[in-house]
Amino acid sequence: MHRRTVLTAIASAVLAACGHRTKRESTTNLSNQRASDNFIFQHGVASGDPDQQSVVIWTRVSLDTPTPVRWEIARSPEFSQVAASGSVVAKPDSDYTVKAVPENLAPGQRYYYRFIVNGHVSPLGRTRTLPANDLTHFGIALVSCSNFAFGYFNAYHAIAHDPKVDLVLHTGDYIYEYGADGWGADVARQLGRVHKPAHETVSLSDYRLRHAQYKTDRGSQAMHAAHPMICCWDDHESANNPWLNGAQNHQPNSEGEWSDRRAAAVQAYYEWMPIRDPIDAQQRLAFSRQYKVGNLATIVTLESRHTARTEQIDYLKYAGSIQSQADADAFKATVVADPKREMLSRSTQSLLVNAFAQSRQQGQPWRLVGNASPIARMLVPDVAASGVTDGEPAAQLESNAAKALFWKGKYQLPFYTDTWDGYPAARERLYVQCRERGIQDMVFLTGDSHSFWLNQLADEEGNPMGLELGTAGVSSPGDFVESGWSVPVAEQLDRLFESALDEVIWTDNLHQGYVRADLTPEQLTSHYIAVDTVLSETYTTKTIKQTTIRNTEGRLSISDQLG
């Protein structure tokens, strides 16, 4: 694969938020580095997991010997006044990745940072601490599902140049575990983005190599250098559809113990992401965190894969026994709605409820949830009876994807069983605990589905619980398009879901991109920003929908401004 590695730096010119033709080569290098510096810092720099007085800064040294690394952080890119500095050693036991946590920084301030190895200076990074006091505005970019094989991370690149972004929230599928012949292989060969290693990631060295490959993408390097990130993982950081004791895409007979594979995936994640390591290494799986954004918001990110989740329901095990609506209703009532099915650990659920109760007491207007997979109810409408697919070729109508969609729609079964729809009792337990504490105005910021969503949420009694903003994939394709439906039919399927499902207000599976949530004390404005292609490094962005959300006495209301 021919892949030029370039020095990542902050762009000197800001790109327009909508409709601006972007050439990735236009990024400007502020650090005036030599070519040898580029070799040492091949994976760029990153920052994240901020609080009011500190932030994690990260890089990786591409040398194969233990190496001292000096770090510096300052209020200006010239580093005329260094706010903090120190040294750390890049070692093989952390794959030569290094982290530092500069402390005693000022709240709500922008900082610049860099790393130095033997006189060679890293790309320049820009970050900021979380604000502590009154705040008039704050911008969050929501991203998910960045699959190297499916194309360039243009959404990341656009975020790097979005002047209204203060913080990036990544809700999972930061990497994918599939091998070179797996999902997306045809596109990967065309673009020269074939997965490394060629086999599926199983061992610690496999996961390290895959993370390293993903951080060579220039859009990724630009975004990480421009903004701090907070994150939660979903499934593909380890293997498709993991749960407490296994994963759908893990075969113990050929791939060893699940606990070993999961430990390897989690170790590589902590090494390669700009996140704080837990004080107790045994708590690495409990990756749920809380962030306070001044007087505006509290953000809670959820761990929903490895600490409590019950095994996902496999439709293939039940398809033969569902031959009528009565069978389907019994299946939903006894299997899907089994009260023993768990999604979140008790500690994670308590973290969310307590953090949001405190947020309400302090008068913050916004309570945001970093949520890996959709929580809105999405029982598939009767697609076959709707007629929206009638014009498709017979071969498509006979495909497995079409048959599965028709079958789910005939009996109004959940669209997905690995989302909250596969755990309705767990969802209701969360809603009940929140409602008992007066919390019915949550905004879930969600990934996983490769589609844009605007959903309204309610408990089983119809009480409003908030809204859900879902982002499309950075590069992963939308389900309807990827399943083979023509673009007109895929769009009609979106409209069918909107009209037939109570909780779906709007959706789009045709684009890749990101969501930007602009917070002020009075409103939250959501911008659904699409890139026109992931198959080229030259792209355009366009806001395809914009919605204003207001919070009035603990109840959210919405109004469209665009789309």
Coordinates of C-alpha atoms in Angstrom, one line a residue:
M1 CA 0.0 0.0 0.0
H2 CA 1.3 3.4 -1.0
R3 CA 0.6 5.7 1.9
R4 CA 2.3 9.0 2.4
T5 CA 2.9 9.9 6.0
V6 CA 2.7 13.6 6.5
L7 CA 3.4 15.9 9.4
T8 CA 0.1 16.7 11.2
A9 CA -0.3 20.3 12.4
I10 CA -3.0 22.8 13.0
A11 CA -4.3 24.3 9.8
S12 CA -3.7 28.0 9.5
A13 CA -7.0 28.6 7.7
V14 CA -10.4 27.6 8.9
L15 CA -12.6 25.7 6.5
A16 CA -16.3 26.6 6.1
A17 CA -18.7 24.3 8.0
C18 CA -20.8 23.6 4.9
G19 CA -20.2 23.0 1.3
H20 CA -16.4 23.9 1.2
R21 CA -14.3 21.9 -1.2
T22 CA -11.4 20.5 0.8
K23 CA -8.1 19.1 -0.4
R24 CA -6.4 17.2 2.4
E25 CA -3.0 18.3 1.2
S26 CA -3.8 21.9 2.3
T27 CA -2.9 21.3 5.9
T28 CA -0.2 23.6 7.1
N29 CA 2.7 22.5 9.3
L30 CA 3.3 25.0 12.1
S31 CA 6.2 23.2 13.7
N32 CA 8.7 23.5 10.8
Q33 CA 10.1 20.0 11.3
R34 CA 12.7 18.0 9.5
A35 CA 11.9 14.8 7.6
S36 CA 13.6 12.7 10.3
D37 CA 11.1 14.0 12.9
N38 CA 8.3 12.7 10.8
F39 CA 9.8 9.2 11.0
I40 CA 10.1 9.3 14.8
F41 CA 6.4 10.5 15.2
Q42 CA 4.7 8.5 12.5
H43 CA 1.4 8.3 14.3
G44 CA 1.0 11.9 15.2
V45 CA -0.1 13.3 18.6
A46 CA -3.3 13.3 20.5
S47 CA -5.0 14.6 23.6
G48 CA -8.1 13.7 25.6
D49 CA -9.9 12.8 28.8
P50 CA -9.7 16.4 30.1
D51 CA -10.9 17.8 33.3
Q52 CA -10.7 21.4 34.6
Q53 CA -7.0 21.3 35.5
S54 CA -5.4 18.5 33.4
V55 CA -5.5 16.6 30.2
V56 CA -3.9 13.5 28.7
I57 CA -1.4 14.1 25.9
W58 CA -0.2 11.2 23.8
T59 CA 2.3 10.2 21.1
R60 CA 4.1 7.1 19.9
V61 CA 7.8 6.9 19.2
S62 CA 8.7 4.8 16.1
L63 CA 12.0 3.5 17.5
D64 CA 12.7 -0.1 18.7
T65 CA 14.6 0.8 21.9
P66 CA 13.6 2.4 25.2
T67 CA 13.7 6.1 24.5
P68 CA 13.4 9.1 26.8
V69 CA 10.7 11.5 25.6
R70 CA 10.4 15.1 26.8
W71 CA 7.0 16.8 26.7
E72 CA 6.0 20.4 27.0
I73 CA 2.6 22.2 27.1
A74 CA 2.2 26.0 26.8
R75 CA -0.5 28.6 26.2
S76 CA 0.9 29.7 22.8
P77 CA 2.3 27.7 19.8
E78 CA 5.6 29.5 20.2
F79 CA 6.1 27.9 23.6
S80 CA 7.4 31.2 25.0
Q81 CA 6.0 30.4 28.4
V82 CA 5.8 26.6 29.2
A83 CA 3.0 25.8 31.6
A84 CA 4.3 22.3 32.4
S85 CA 6.9 19.9 31.2
G86 CA 8.4 16.6 32.1
S87 CA 9.9 13.3 30.7
V88 CA 8.6 9.8 30.2
V89 CA 10.3 6.8 28.7
A90 CA 8.8 5.0 25.6
K91 CA 9.1 1.3 26.4
P92 CA 8.3 -1.9 24.5
D93 CA 5.8 -3.0 27.2
S94 CA 3.5 -0.1 26.2
D95 CA 4.3 -0.5 22.4
Y96 CA 6.5 2.7 22.6
T97 CA 3.4 4.8 23.2
V98 CA 3.7 7.5 25.8
K99 CA 1.2 9.5 27.8
A100 CA 1.6 12.5 30.1
V101 CA -1.0 14.2 32.3
P102 CA 0.0 17.9 32.7
E103 CA -1.6 19.2 35.9
N104 CA -2.4 22.6 37.5
L105 CA -3.6 24.0 34.2
A106 CA -6.1 26.8 34.0
P107 CA -9.8 25.8 33.4
G108 CA -11.4 26.3 30.0
Q109 CA -8.1 27.3 28.3
R110 CA -6.5 26.4 25.1
Y111 CA -3.0 24.8 25.2
Y112 CA -0.4 23.7 22.8
Y113 CA 1.8 20.7 23.4
R114 CA 4.7 18.8 21.8
F115 CA 7.1 15.9 22.4
I116 CA 10.9 15.9 21.9
V117 CA 13.2 12.9 21.2
N118 CA 16.9 13.6 20.8
G119 CA 16.2 17.0 19.5
H120 CA 13.5 15.9 17.1
V121 CA 10.2 17.7 17.7
S122 CA 6.8 16.1 17.2
P123 CA 3.9 17.6 15.3
L124 CA 2.2 20.4 17.2
G125 CA -0.9 19.5 19.2
R126 CA -3.7 21.8 20.4
T127 CA -5.9 20.9 23.3
R128 CA -8.0 22.5 26.0
T129 CA -9.1 21.9 29.6
L130 CA -12.8 21.7 30.5
P131 CA -14.3 25.0 31.7
A132 CA -15.2 25.5 35.4
N133 CA -17.4 28.6 35.4
D134 CA -20.0 30.3 33.4
L135 CA -19.9 29.4 29.7
T136 CA -21.8 30.9 26.8
H137 CA -21.1 28.2 24.2
F138 CA -19.5 24.8 23.8
G139 CA -19.2 22.6 20.7
I140 CA -19.0 18.8 20.7
A141 CA -18.3 16.7 17.6
L142 CA -19.9 13.2 17.7
V143 CA -18.2 10.4 15.7
S144 CA -18.4 6.7 15.5
C145 CA -17.5 3.7 13.2
S146 CA -14.2 4.5 11.5
N147 CA -13.4 1.5 9.3
F148 CA -10.0 1.9 7.6
A149 CA -10.9 -0.5 4.9
F150 CA -14.0 1.4 3.7
G151 CA -12.3 4.7 3.0
Y152 CA -10.6 7.8 4.2
F153 CA -11.5 9.4 7.5
N154 CA -12.7 12.6 5.9
A155 CA -15.1 13.3 8.7
Y156 CA -12.2 13.4 11.1
H157 CA -10.4 15.8 8.8
A158 CA -13.5 18.1 8.6
I159 CA -13.7 18.1 12.4
A160 CA -10.1 19.1 12.7
H161 CA -11.0 22.3 10.7
D162 CA -14.4 22.9 12.2
P163 CA -13.9 26.2 14.2
K164 CA -17.0 25.4 16.5
V165 CA -15.6 22.2 17.9
D166 CA -14.2 22.3 21.4
L167 CA -14.3 18.5 22.2
V168 CA -14.6 15.3 20.2
L169 CA -16.8 12.5 21.5
H170 CA -16.1 9.1 20.0
T171 CA -18.8 6.5 20.8
G172 CA -17.0 3.4 19.6
D173 CA -15.8 1.2 16.7
Y174 CA -12.6 3.3 16.6
I175 CA -11.0 0.3 14.9
Y176 CA -12.4 -2.9 13.3
E177 CA -11.0 -6.3 14.0
Y178 CA -11.7 -7.9 10.6
G179 CA -8.9 -9.3 8.4
A180 CA -7.8 -8.2 5.0
D181 CA -10.4 -10.5 3.4
G182 CA -13.2 -9.4 5.8
W183 CA -15.9 -6.7 5.6
G184 CA -14.9 -3.9 3.2
A185 CA -12.1 -5.9 1.6
D186 CA -13.1 -5.0 -2.0
V187 CA -13.0 -1.3 -1.3
A188 CA -9.8 -1.6 0.7
R189 CA -8.0 -3.2 -2.2
Q190 CA -9.2 -0.4 -4.6
L191 CA -8.0 2.3 -2.2
G192 CA -4.8 0.7 -0.9
R193 CA -6.2 0.5 2.6
V194 CA -6.0 -3.2 3.2
H195 CA -6.1 -4.1 6.9
K196 CA -2.9 -4.9 8.8
P197 CA -2.3 -7.5 10.0
A198 CA -3.9 -9.5 7.1
H199 CA -5.6 -11.8 9.6
E200 CA -8.3 -10.9 12.1
T201 CA -6.9 -9.3 15.3
V202 CA -6.6 -11.7 18.2
S203 CA -3.3 -11.2 20.0
L204 CA -1.9 -8.1 21.7
S205 CA 0.5 -7.6 18.8
D206 CA -2.4 -7.8 16.3
Y207 CA -4.4 -5.1 18.1
R208 CA -1.3 -2.9 18.4
L209 CA -0.6 -3.1 14.7
R210 CA -4.2 -2.4 13.8
H211 CA -4.3 0.7 16.1
A212 CA -1.0 1.8 14.5
Q213 CA -2.5 1.5 11.0
Y214 CA -5.6 3.5 11.9
K215 CA -3.5 6.4 13.3
T216 CA -1.6 6.7 10.0
D217 CA -4.8 8.2 8.4
R218 CA -4.1 11.9 7.9
G219 CA -7.6 12.9 8.9
S220 CA -7.2 11.0 12.1
Q221 CA -3.9 12.7 12.8
A222 CA -5.3 16.1 12.0
M223 CA -8.4 15.7 14.3
H224 CA -6.3 14.3 17.2
A225 CA -3.8 17.2 16.9
A226 CA -6.6 19.8 16.8
H227 CA -9.0 18.8 19.6
P228 CA -9.1 16.7 22.8
M229 CA -11.2 13.5 22.7
I230 CA -13.4 11.7 25.2
C231 CA -14.6 8.2 24.2
C232 CA -16.3 5.0 25.0
W233 CA -15.7 1.7 23.2
D234 CA -18.3 -0.4 21.4
D235 CA -17.7 -3.9 20.0
H236 CA -15.2 -3.8 17.2
E237 CA -12.4 -2.5 19.4
S238 CA -12.3 -6.2 20.5
A239 CA -14.6 -8.3 18.3
N240 CA -18.1 -8.1 16.9
N241 CA -20.9 -8.2 19.5
P242 CA -19.0 -9.0 22.7
W243 CA -20.8 -9.7 25.9
L244 CA -19.7 -10.6 29.4
N245 CA -18.4 -14.1 28.6
G246 CA -17.8 -14.1 24.8
A247 CA -18.4 -12.5 21.5
Q248 CA -20.2 -13.4 18.3
N249 CA -17.0 -13.0 16.3
H250 CA -14.8 -15.1 18.6
Q251 CA -14.3 -18.8 18.1
P252 CA -12.6 -20.3 21.2
N253 CA -11.6 -23.5 19.3
S254 CA -9.3 -21.5 16.9
E255 CA -8.8 -18.2 18.7
G256 CA -8.2 -19.2 22.3
E257 CA -9.9 -18.0 25.5
W258 CA -12.1 -15.0 25.1
S259 CA -10.7 -13.4 28.3
D260 CA -7.2 -13.5 26.8
R261 CA -8.3 -11.8 23.6
R262 CA -10.4 -9.2 25.4
A263 CA -7.5 -8.4 27.7
A264 CA -5.2 -7.9 24.7
A265 CA -7.7 -5.7 23.0
V266 CA -8.2 -3.6 26.1
Q267 CA -4.5 -3.2 26.7
A268 CA -3.9 -2.0 23.2
Y269 CA -6.8 0.4 23.5
Y270 CA -5.4 2.0 26.7
E271 CA -1.9 2.2 25.1
W272 CA -3.1 3.8 21.8
M273 CA -5.8 6.1 23.0
P274 CA -5.4 9.5 24.9
I275 CA -7.2 8.3 28.0
R276 CA -6.3 8.1 31.7
D277 CA -5.4 4.6 33.0
P278 CA -7.3 3.6 36.0
I279 CA -5.5 3.6 39.3
D280 CA -6.4 -0.1 39.8
A281 CA -5.5 -2.0 36.6
Q282 CA -8.2 -4.5 37.5
Q283 CA -10.8 -1.8 36.7
R284 CA -9.8 -1.4 33.1
L285 CA -13.1 -2.9 31.8
A286 CA -15.1 -0.4 33.8
F287 CA -14.6 2.3 31.2
S288 CA -17.5 4.7 32.2
R289 CA -16.6 8.3 32.9
Q290 CA -18.1 11.6 33.9
Y291 CA -17.2 15.1 32.7
K292 CA -18.5 18.5 33.8
V293 CA -18.6 21.3 31.2
G294 CA -18.8 24.4 33.3
N295 CA -22.4 25.6 34.0
L296 CA -23.6 24.1 30.7
A297 CA -23.5 20.3 30.8
T298 CA -22.5 17.0 32.4
I299 CA -21.4 14.2 30.1
V300 CA -21.4 10.6 31.1
T301 CA -19.9 7.9 28.8
L302 CA -21.2 4.4 29.2
E303 CA -19.4 1.0 29.2
S304 CA -22.0 -1.3 27.8
R305 CA -20.0 -4.3 26.5
H306 CA -17.7 -6.0 29.0
T307 CA -19.0 -5.4 32.5
A308 CA -22.6 -6.6 32.6
R309 CA -24.0 -7.3 29.1
T310 CA -26.0 -10.5 28.6
E311 CA -25.4 -12.4 25.4
Q312 CA -27.1 -10.9 22.3
I313 CA -30.2 -12.6 20.9
D314 CA -29.4 -14.5 17.7
Y315 CA -32.5 -14.4 15.5
L316 CA -31.3 -17.5 13.7
K317 CA -31.9 -19.6 16.8
Y318 CA -35.6 -18.5 16.9
A319 CA -36.6 -17.9 13.3
G320 CA -38.0 -21.3 12.8
S321 CA -40.3 -21.1 15.8
I322 CA -41.8 -17.7 14.8
Q323 CA -44.5 -18.5 12.3
S324 CA -47.3 -16.1 13.4
Q325 CA -47.8 -12.8 15.1
A326 CA -48.7 -14.7 18.3
D327 CA -45.3 -16.5 18.1
A328 CA -43.6 -13.2 17.6
D329 CA -45.4 -11.5 20.5
A330 CA -44.5 -14.4 22.8
F331 CA -40.8 -14.2 21.6
K332 CA -40.7 -10.5 22.4
A333 CA -42.4 -10.9 25.8
T334 CA -40.5 -13.9 27.1
V335 CA -37.1 -13.8 25.3
V336 CA -36.4 -10.2 24.3
A337 CA -38.0 -8.7 27.4
D338 CA -36.6 -11.2 29.9
P339 CA -35.9 -9.1 33.0
K340 CA -32.6 -10.9 33.6
R341 CA -31.1 -9.4 30.4
E342 CA -28.5 -6.7 31.4
M343 CA -26.8 -3.9 29.5
L344 CA -25.1 -1.8 32.1
S345 CA -23.3 -2.6 35.3
R346 CA -24.8 -1.3 38.6
S347 CA -21.9 1.0 39.0
T348 CA -22.3 2.5 35.6
Q349 CA -26.0 3.1 36.0
S350 CA -25.4 4.7 39.4
L351 CA -22.7 6.9 37.9
L352 CA -25.1 8.2 35.3
V353 CA -28.1 8.7 37.7
N354 CA -26.0 10.4 40.4
A355 CA -24.1 12.6 38.0
F356 CA -27.3 13.8 36.3
A357 CA -29.1 14.4 39.6
Q358 CA -26.2 16.6 40.7
S359 CA -26.3 18.3 37.4
R360 CA -30.0 19.2 37.8
Q361 CA -29.3 20.5 41.4
Q362 CA -26.6 22.7 40.0
G363 CA -28.9 24.1 37.3
Q364 CA -27.0 22.9 34.3
P365 CA -29.4 22.8 31.3
W366 CA -27.8 19.8 29.5
R367 CA -27.3 16.2 30.5
L368 CA -25.5 14.3 27.7
V369 CA -24.9 10.5 27.4
G370 CA -22.0 9.1 25.4
N371 CA -23.8 6.0 24.2
A372 CA -22.4 3.2 22.0
S373 CA -25.6 1.9 20.4
P374 CA -29.1 3.2 19.7
I375 CA -31.5 3.4 22.7
A376 CA -34.7 4.4 20.8
R377 CA -37.3 1.8 20.1
M378 CA -37.0 0.6 16.5
L379 CA -39.4 -2.2 15.8
V380 CA -39.2 -2.7 12.0
P381 CA -42.4 -1.6 10.1
D382 CA -44.0 -3.9 7.5
V383 CA -41.6 -3.2 4.7
A384 CA -43.0 -5.7 2.2
A385 CA -46.6 -4.4 2.7
S386 CA -45.4 -0.7 2.4
G387 CA -44.6 -1.1 -1.2
V388 CA -41.4 0.9 -1.0
T389 CA -39.2 -2.0 -2.3
D390 CA -41.5 -3.1 -5.1
G391 CA -39.4 -1.6 -7.8
E392 CA -36.2 -3.4 -6.9
P393 CA -34.9 -6.3 -9.0
A394 CA -36.0 -9.8 -8.1
A395 CA -32.5 -10.8 -7.2
Q396 CA -32.4 -8.1 -4.5
L397 CA -35.8 -9.0 -3.2
E398 CA -34.6 -12.6 -2.8
S399 CA -31.3 -11.6 -1.0
N400 CA -30.8 -12.7 2.6
A401 CA -30.7 -9.0 3.7
A402 CA -34.1 -8.3 2.1
K403 CA -35.6 -11.5 3.5
A404 CA -34.4 -10.7 7.0
L405 CA -35.8 -7.1 6.8
F406 CA -39.2 -8.4 5.4
W407 CA -39.4 -11.0 8.2
K408 CA -38.6 -8.5 11.0
G409 CA -41.2 -6.1 9.5
K410 CA -43.9 -8.7 9.2
Y411 CA -43.8 -9.3 12.9
Q412 CA -42.5 -5.9 14.1
L413 CA -39.4 -7.3 15.6
P414 CA -36.4 -5.2 16.8
F415 CA -34.2 -3.8 13.9
Y416 CA -31.2 -4.8 15.9
T417 CA -30.9 -7.1 19.0
D418 CA -27.4 -5.9 20.1
T419 CA -28.7 -2.4 20.7
W420 CA -31.0 -1.4 23.6
D421 CA -33.9 -2.9 21.8
G422 CA -32.4 -6.3 22.6
Y423 CA -32.5 -5.3 26.3
P424 CA -35.8 -3.5 26.9
A425 CA -36.0 -4.4 30.6
A426 CA -32.5 -2.9 31.1
R427 CA -33.5 0.2 29.3
E428 CA -36.6 0.5 31.4
R429 CA -34.7 0.0 34.6
L430 CA -32.4 2.9 33.6
Y431 CA -35.4 5.1 32.7
V432 CA -37.2 4.3 36.0
Q433 CA -34.1 5.2 38.1
C434 CA -33.7 8.4 36.1
R435 CA -37.4 9.4 36.4
E436 CA -37.4 8.8 40.2
R437 CA -34.6 11.4 40.4
G438 CA -36.4 13.9 38.2
I439 CA -34.2 13.2 35.1
Q440 CA -36.3 13.1 31.9
D441 CA -34.3 15.4 29.7
M442 CA -31.3 13.4 28.7
V443 CA -29.7 13.8 25.3
F444 CA -28.1 10.5 24.1
L445 CA -25.2 11.0 21.7
T446 CA -25.1 7.7 19.9
G447 CA -23.0 5.8 17.4
D448 CA -22.9 2.2 16.0
S449 CA -25.7 2.1 13.4
H450 CA -23.9 3.9 10.5
S451 CA -26.9 6.2 10.1
F452 CA -27.9 9.7 11.3
W453 CA -30.8 9.7 13.7
L454 CA -33.0 12.2 15.6
N455 CA -35.1 10.2 18.0
Q456 CA -37.5 11.1 20.8
L457 CA -37.4 8.8 23.9
A458 CA -40.0 7.6 26.3
D459 CA -40.4 4.9 28.9
E460 CA -43.0 2.1 28.7
E461 CA -45.7 4.3 30.2
G462 CA -45.1 7.0 27.6
N463 CA -43.3 9.4 29.9
P464 CA -40.7 11.5 27.9
M465 CA -37.1 10.7 28.8
G466 CA -35.2 12.9 26.3
L467 CA -33.8 12.8 22.8
E468 CA -31.2 10.8 20.9
L469 CA -28.8 12.2 18.3
G470 CA -27.2 9.5 16.3
T471 CA -24.2 9.9 14.0
A472 CA -23.5 8.1 10.8
G473 CA -20.2 6.2 10.4
V474 CA -17.0 8.0 9.7
S475 CA -16.5 5.6 6.9
S476 CA -18.7 2.5 7.5
P477 CA -21.7 2.4 5.1
G478 CA -25.3 2.7 6.1
D479 CA -27.2 -0.6 6.5
F480 CA -29.8 -0.2 3.7
V481 CA -27.2 0.9 1.2
E482 CA -24.7 -1.7 2.3
S483 CA -27.4 -4.4 2.1
G484 CA -27.8 -3.8 -1.6
W485 CA -30.9 -1.6 -1.8
S486 CA -30.8 1.1 -4.5
V487 CA -30.3 4.6 -3.3
P488 CA -33.9 5.7 -4.0
V489 CA -35.2 2.6 -2.1
A490 CA -32.7 3.2 0.8
E491 CA -34.0 6.7 1.1
Q492 CA -37.6 5.5 1.0
L493 CA -36.8 3.1 3.8
D494 CA -35.6 6.0 5.9
R495 CA -38.9 7.8 5.3
L496 CA -40.8 4.6 6.2
F497 CA -39.0 4.4 9.5
E498 CA -39.8 8.0 10.2
S499 CA -43.5 7.7 9.5
A500 CA -44.1 4.3 11.1
L501 CA -42.0 4.5 14.3
D502 CA -43.1 6.7 17.2
E503 CA -39.6 7.4 18.4
V504 CA -37.9 8.1 15.1
I505 CA -38.3 11.7 14.0
W506 CA -35.7 11.6 11.2
T507 CA -33.0 9.4 9.9
D508 CA -30.5 9.1 7.0
N509 CA -28.5 6.1 6.0
L510 CA -27.1 7.5 2.8
H511 CA -24.1 9.5 4.1
Q512 CA -21.0 9.3 6.2
G513 CA -20.0 12.2 8.5
Y514 CA -20.5 13.5 12.0
V515 CA -22.9 15.4 14.3
R516 CA -21.9 18.7 15.9
A517 CA -23.8 19.7 19.0
D518 CA -23.5 23.4 19.8
L519 CA -24.5 24.1 23.4
T520 CA -25.6 27.4 24.9
P521 CA -27.5 28.0 28.1
E522 CA -30.7 28.5 26.0
Q523 CA -30.5 25.8 23.4
L524 CA -28.6 22.9 21.9
T525 CA -28.3 23.1 18.1
S526 CA -27.5 19.8 16.3
H527 CA -25.8 19.9 12.9
Y528 CA -25.8 16.7 10.9
I529 CA -22.7 17.1 8.7
A530 CA -22.2 14.8 5.8
V531 CA -19.1 14.2 3.7
D532 CA -19.8 13.6 0.0
T533 CA -17.3 10.8 -0.3
V534 CA -14.9 8.6 1.6
L535 CA -13.3 7.1 -1.5
S536 CA -11.1 10.2 -2.2
E537 CA -9.2 12.6 0.0
T538 CA -10.8 15.5 -1.8
Y539 CA -14.3 15.9 -0.4
T540 CA -17.1 18.4 0.4
T541 CA -19.1 18.8 3.6
K542 CA -22.8 19.7 3.8
T543 CA -25.1 20.1 6.7
I544 CA -28.1 18.0 5.7
K545 CA -30.1 18.7 8.9
Q546 CA -30.1 21.2 11.7
T547 CA -32.3 21.1 14.7
T548 CA -32.7 23.3 17.7
I549 CA -33.4 21.7 21.1
R550 CA -34.6 23.6 24.1
N551 CA -35.0 22.5 27.7
T552 CA -38.0 24.0 29.5
E553 CA -38.4 22.9 33.1
G554 CA -36.9 19.4 32.5
R555 CA -38.6 18.7 29.2
L556 CA -37.0 18.9 25.8
S557 CA -38.6 20.3 22.7
I558 CA -37.3 20.5 19.2
S559 CA -37.7 22.6 16.1
D560 CA -36.1 22.2 12.7
Q561 CA -34.0 24.9 11.0
L562 CA -32.8 22.8 8.1
G563 CA -33.8 19.5 6.5

